[in-house]
Coordinates of C-alpha atoms and ligand atoms in Angstrom, one line a residue:
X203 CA 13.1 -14.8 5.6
X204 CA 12.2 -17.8 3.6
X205 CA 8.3 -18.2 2.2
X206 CA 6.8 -21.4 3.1
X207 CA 6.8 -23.8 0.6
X208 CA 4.6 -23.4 -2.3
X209 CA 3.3 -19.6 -1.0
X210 CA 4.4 -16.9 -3.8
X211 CA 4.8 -13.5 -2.5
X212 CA 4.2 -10.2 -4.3
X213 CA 5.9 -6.9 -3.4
X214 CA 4.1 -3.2 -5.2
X215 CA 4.9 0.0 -5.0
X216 CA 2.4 2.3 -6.5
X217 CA 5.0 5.1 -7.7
X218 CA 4.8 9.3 -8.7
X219 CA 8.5 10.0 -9.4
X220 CA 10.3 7.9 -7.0
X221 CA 12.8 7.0 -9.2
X222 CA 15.9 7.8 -6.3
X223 CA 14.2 5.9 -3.9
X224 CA 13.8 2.8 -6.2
X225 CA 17.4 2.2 -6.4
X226 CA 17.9 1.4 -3.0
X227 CA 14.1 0.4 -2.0
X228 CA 14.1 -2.5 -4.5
X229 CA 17.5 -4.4 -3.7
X230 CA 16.4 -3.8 0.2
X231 CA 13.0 -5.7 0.1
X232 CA 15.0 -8.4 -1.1
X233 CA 17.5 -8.3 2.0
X234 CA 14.6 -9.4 3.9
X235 CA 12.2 -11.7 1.6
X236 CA 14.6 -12.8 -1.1
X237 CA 12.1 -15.1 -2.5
X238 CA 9.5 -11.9 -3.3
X239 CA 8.7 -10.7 -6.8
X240 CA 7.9 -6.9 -7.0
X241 CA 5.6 -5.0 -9.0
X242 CA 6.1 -1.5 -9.7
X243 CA 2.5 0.3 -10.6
X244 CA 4.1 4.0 -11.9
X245 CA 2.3 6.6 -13.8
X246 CA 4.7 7.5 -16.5
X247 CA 6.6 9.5 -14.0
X248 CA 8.6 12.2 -15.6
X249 CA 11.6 11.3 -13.7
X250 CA 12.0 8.5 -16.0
X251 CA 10.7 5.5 -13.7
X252 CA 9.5 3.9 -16.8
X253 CA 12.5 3.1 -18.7
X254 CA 15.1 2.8 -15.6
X255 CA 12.2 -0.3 -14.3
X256 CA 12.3 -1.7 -18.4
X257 CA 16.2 -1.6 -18.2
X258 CA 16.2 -3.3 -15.0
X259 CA 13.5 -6.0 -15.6
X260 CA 15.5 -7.5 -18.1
X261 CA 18.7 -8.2 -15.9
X262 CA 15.8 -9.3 -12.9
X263 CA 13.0 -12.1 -13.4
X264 CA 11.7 -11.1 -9.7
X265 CA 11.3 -7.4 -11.2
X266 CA 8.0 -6.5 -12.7
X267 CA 6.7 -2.8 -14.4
X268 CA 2.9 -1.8 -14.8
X269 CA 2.8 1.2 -16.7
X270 CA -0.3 3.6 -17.1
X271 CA -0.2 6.3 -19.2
X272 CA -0.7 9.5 -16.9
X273 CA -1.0 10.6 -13.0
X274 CA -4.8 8.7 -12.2
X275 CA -4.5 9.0 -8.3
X276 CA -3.4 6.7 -5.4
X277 CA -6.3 4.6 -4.9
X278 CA -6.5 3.4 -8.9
X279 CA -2.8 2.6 -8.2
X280 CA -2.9 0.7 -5.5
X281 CA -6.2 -1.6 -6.8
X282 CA -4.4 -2.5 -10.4
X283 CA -1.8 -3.7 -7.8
X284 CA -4.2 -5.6 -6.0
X285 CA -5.6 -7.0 -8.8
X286 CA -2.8 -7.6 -10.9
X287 CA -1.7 -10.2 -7.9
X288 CA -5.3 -12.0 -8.1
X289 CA -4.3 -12.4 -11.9
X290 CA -1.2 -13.7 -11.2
X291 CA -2.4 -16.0 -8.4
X292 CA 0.3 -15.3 -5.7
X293 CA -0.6 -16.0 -2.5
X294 CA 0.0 -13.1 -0.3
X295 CA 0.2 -9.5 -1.8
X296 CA 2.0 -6.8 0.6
X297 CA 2.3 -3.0 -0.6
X298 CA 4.4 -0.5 0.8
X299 CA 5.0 3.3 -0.5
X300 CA 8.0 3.6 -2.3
X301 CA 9.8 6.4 -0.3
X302 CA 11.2 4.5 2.3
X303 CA 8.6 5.6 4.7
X304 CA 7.5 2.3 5.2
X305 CA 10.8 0.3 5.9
X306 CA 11.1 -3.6 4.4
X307 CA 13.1 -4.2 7.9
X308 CA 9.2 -5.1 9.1
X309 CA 8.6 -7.4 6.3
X310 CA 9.2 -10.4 8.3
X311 CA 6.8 -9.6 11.0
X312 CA 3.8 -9.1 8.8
X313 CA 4.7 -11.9 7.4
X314 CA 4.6 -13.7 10.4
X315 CA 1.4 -12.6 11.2
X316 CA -0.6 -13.5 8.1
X317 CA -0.1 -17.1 9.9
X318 CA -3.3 -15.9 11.9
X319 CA -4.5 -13.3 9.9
X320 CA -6.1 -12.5 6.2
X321 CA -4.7 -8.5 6.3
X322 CA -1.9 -7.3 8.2
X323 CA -1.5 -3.7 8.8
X324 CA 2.0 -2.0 9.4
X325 CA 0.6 0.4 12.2
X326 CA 1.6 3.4 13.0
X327 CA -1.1 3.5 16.0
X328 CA -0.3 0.2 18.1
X329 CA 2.0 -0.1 20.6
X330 CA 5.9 0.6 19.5
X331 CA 4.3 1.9 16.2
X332 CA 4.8 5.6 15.9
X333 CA 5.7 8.0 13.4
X334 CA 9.0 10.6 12.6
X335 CA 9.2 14.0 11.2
X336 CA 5.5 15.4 10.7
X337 CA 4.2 18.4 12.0
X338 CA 1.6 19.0 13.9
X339 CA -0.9 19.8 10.9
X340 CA -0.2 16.6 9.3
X341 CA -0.6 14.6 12.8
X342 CA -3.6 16.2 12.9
X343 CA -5.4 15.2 9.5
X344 CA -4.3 11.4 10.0
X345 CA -5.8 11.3 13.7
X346 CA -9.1 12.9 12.9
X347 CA -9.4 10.8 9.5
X348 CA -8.7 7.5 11.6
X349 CA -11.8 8.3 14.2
X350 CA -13.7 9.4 11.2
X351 CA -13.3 5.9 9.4
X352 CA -13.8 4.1 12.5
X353 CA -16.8 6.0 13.3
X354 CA -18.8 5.5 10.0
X355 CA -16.9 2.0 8.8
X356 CA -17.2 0.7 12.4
X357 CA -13.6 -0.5 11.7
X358 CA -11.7 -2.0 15.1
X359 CA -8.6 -1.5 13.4
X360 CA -6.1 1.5 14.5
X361 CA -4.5 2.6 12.1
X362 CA -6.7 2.3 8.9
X363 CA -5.4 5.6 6.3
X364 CA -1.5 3.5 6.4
X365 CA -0.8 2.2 3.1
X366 CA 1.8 -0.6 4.5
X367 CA -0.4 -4.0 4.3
X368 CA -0.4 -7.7 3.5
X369 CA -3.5 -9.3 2.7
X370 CA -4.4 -12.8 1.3
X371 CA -5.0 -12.8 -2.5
X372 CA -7.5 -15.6 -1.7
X373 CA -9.6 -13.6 0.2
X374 CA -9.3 -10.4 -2.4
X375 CA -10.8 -12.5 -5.0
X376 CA -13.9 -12.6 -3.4
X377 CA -13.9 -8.2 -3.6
X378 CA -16.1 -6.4 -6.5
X379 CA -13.1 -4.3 -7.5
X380 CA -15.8 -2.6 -9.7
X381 CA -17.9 -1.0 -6.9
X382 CA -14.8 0.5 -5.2
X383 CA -15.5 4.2 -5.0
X384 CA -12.1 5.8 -3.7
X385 CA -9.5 6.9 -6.5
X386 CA -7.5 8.8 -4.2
X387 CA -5.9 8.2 -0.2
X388 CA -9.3 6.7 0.8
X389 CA -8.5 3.4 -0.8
X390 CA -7.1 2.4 2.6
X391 CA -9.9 2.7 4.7
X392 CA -12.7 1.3 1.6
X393 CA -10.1 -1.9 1.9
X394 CA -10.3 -2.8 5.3
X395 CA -13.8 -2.0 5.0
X396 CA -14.8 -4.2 2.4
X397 CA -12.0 -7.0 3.6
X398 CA -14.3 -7.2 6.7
X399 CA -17.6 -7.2 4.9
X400 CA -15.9 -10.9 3.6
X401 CA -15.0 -11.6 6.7
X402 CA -11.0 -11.2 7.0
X403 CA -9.3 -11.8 10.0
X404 CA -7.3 -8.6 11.2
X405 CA -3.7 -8.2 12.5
X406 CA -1.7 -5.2 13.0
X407 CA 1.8 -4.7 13.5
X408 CA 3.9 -2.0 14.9
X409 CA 5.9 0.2 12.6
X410 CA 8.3 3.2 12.6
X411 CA 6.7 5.5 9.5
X412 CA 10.0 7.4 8.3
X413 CA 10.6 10.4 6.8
X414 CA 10.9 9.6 2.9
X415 CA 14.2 9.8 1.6
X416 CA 14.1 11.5 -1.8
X417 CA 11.6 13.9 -3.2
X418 CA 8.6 15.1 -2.7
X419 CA 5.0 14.2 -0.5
X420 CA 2.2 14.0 -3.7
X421 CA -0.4 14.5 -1.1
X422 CA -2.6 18.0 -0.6
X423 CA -4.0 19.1 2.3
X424 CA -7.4 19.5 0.2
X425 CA -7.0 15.4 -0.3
X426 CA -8.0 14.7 3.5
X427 CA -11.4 16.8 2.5
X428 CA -12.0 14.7 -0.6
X429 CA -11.1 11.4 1.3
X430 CA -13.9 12.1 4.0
X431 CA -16.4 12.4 1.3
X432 CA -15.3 9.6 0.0
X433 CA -16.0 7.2 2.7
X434 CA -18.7 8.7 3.9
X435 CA -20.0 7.4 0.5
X436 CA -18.8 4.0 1.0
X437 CA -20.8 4.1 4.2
X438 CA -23.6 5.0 2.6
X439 CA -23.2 2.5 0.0
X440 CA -23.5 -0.7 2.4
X441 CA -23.3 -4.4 1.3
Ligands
GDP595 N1 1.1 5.2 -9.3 C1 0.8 6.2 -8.5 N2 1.5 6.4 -7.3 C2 1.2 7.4 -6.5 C3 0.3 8.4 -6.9 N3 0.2 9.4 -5.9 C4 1.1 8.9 -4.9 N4 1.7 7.8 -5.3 C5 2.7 7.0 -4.6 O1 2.1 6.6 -3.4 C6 3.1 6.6 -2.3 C7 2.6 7.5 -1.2 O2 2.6 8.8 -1.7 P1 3.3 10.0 -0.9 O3 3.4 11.2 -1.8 O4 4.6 9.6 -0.3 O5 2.3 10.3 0.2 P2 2.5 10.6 1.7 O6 3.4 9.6 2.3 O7 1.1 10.5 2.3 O8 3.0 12.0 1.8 C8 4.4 7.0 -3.0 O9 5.1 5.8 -3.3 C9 4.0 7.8 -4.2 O10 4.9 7.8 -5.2 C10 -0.4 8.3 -8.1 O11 -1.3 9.1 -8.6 N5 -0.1 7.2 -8.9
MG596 MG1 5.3 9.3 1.6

């Protein structure tokens, strides 16, 4: 699909080793939004993301690379993303994991829904969303921390721990990346809570979560622990 005119899109991937997956991710976002630059936020993976991206970027002006110097969690990822596209003033920001779990096919249809909306979610937990190959224990963990966010963030939204989103850089200017608490997973569910505390308008759009394609799941189970505790202290915090 074509961006309207004037609109300037950014693409990130917050990346652990996912070199493999890159080769094939990248090239396919652009099938869909051929207009999109991408920013790759990787933490000196050993598998040599670093140099591969710096090789790249310099046949690619759409490419882009922000290195940090060693593994410093999820949710620090995914706000220098965030922020690097308010610093850049593009006008809609989408992120995606880079494993191919969340599939650019659905690109379009977020897209088309930020017509109405300030963040669009890829959702797993709306109708024709769903999710392949997880066992029961990690169906489980994503369930009970979705009624736990909703429960103490009072968020309306269904799936809420997914990290496939689109929101409005104009309306992430006006968040205090400074008071954000989570480091690690719970960076979803502090952004839609703080989104709403600014008022954002809320659409959610079905998606198939795939199994990842190369490598491995950085996640622990003791991570589901540490991202109830973190929200419960964004609850806590308020305004
Ligand atoms: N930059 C960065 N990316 C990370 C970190 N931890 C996970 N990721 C990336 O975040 C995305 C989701 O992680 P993944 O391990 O697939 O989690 P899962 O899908 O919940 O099993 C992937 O693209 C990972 O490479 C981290 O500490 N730093
Ligand atoms: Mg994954």
């Amino acid at each position: 699909m074509r961006l309207n005119v004037g609109n300037r899109l950014l693409v990130t991937l917050c990346t652990y080793n996912e070199r493999e997956n890159l080769v094939t991710l990248i090239p396919e976002i652009w099938k869909y939004v051929p207009d999109a630059e991408i920013l790759v936020v990787d933490d000196n993976s050993p598998d040599g993301t670093g140099p591969f991206l710096e090789e790249w970027i310099t046949r690619e002006p759409r490419l882009h690379h922000l290195g940090r110097p060693a593994k410093q969690g999820l949710g620090t990822a995914t706000r220098a993303a965030l922020q690097y596209a308010v610093e850049h003033d593009y006008t809609l920001v989408c992120n995606l994991d880079a494993d191919f779990s969340h599939h650019p096919r659905y690109l379009p249809a977020i897209l088309a829904a930020m017509e109405s909306a300030d963040v669009t979610i890829g959702s797993r937990y709306v109708a024709g969303g769903g999710v392949e190959g997880w066992g029961v224990r990690r169906h489980f963990m994503s369930q009970a921390i979705n009624a736990y966010a909703r429960l103490l963030l009072g968020l309306k939204t269904k799936d809420n721990s997914g990290a496939y989103r689109c929101y409005r850089v104009a309306k992430l200017r006006e968040l205090n990346f400074e008071r954000f608490l989570a480091t690690g997973y719970a960076i979803q569910e502090e952004l839609l809570y703080r989104c709403r505390q600014v008022g954002c308008r809320f659409a959610e759009v079905p998606i198939q979560f795939e199994e990842r394609r190369h490598g491995v799941s950085k996640i622990r189970f003791s991570e589901g622990f540490r991202a109830c505790w973190v929200i419960l202290r964004v609850a806590l915090q308020g305004k």
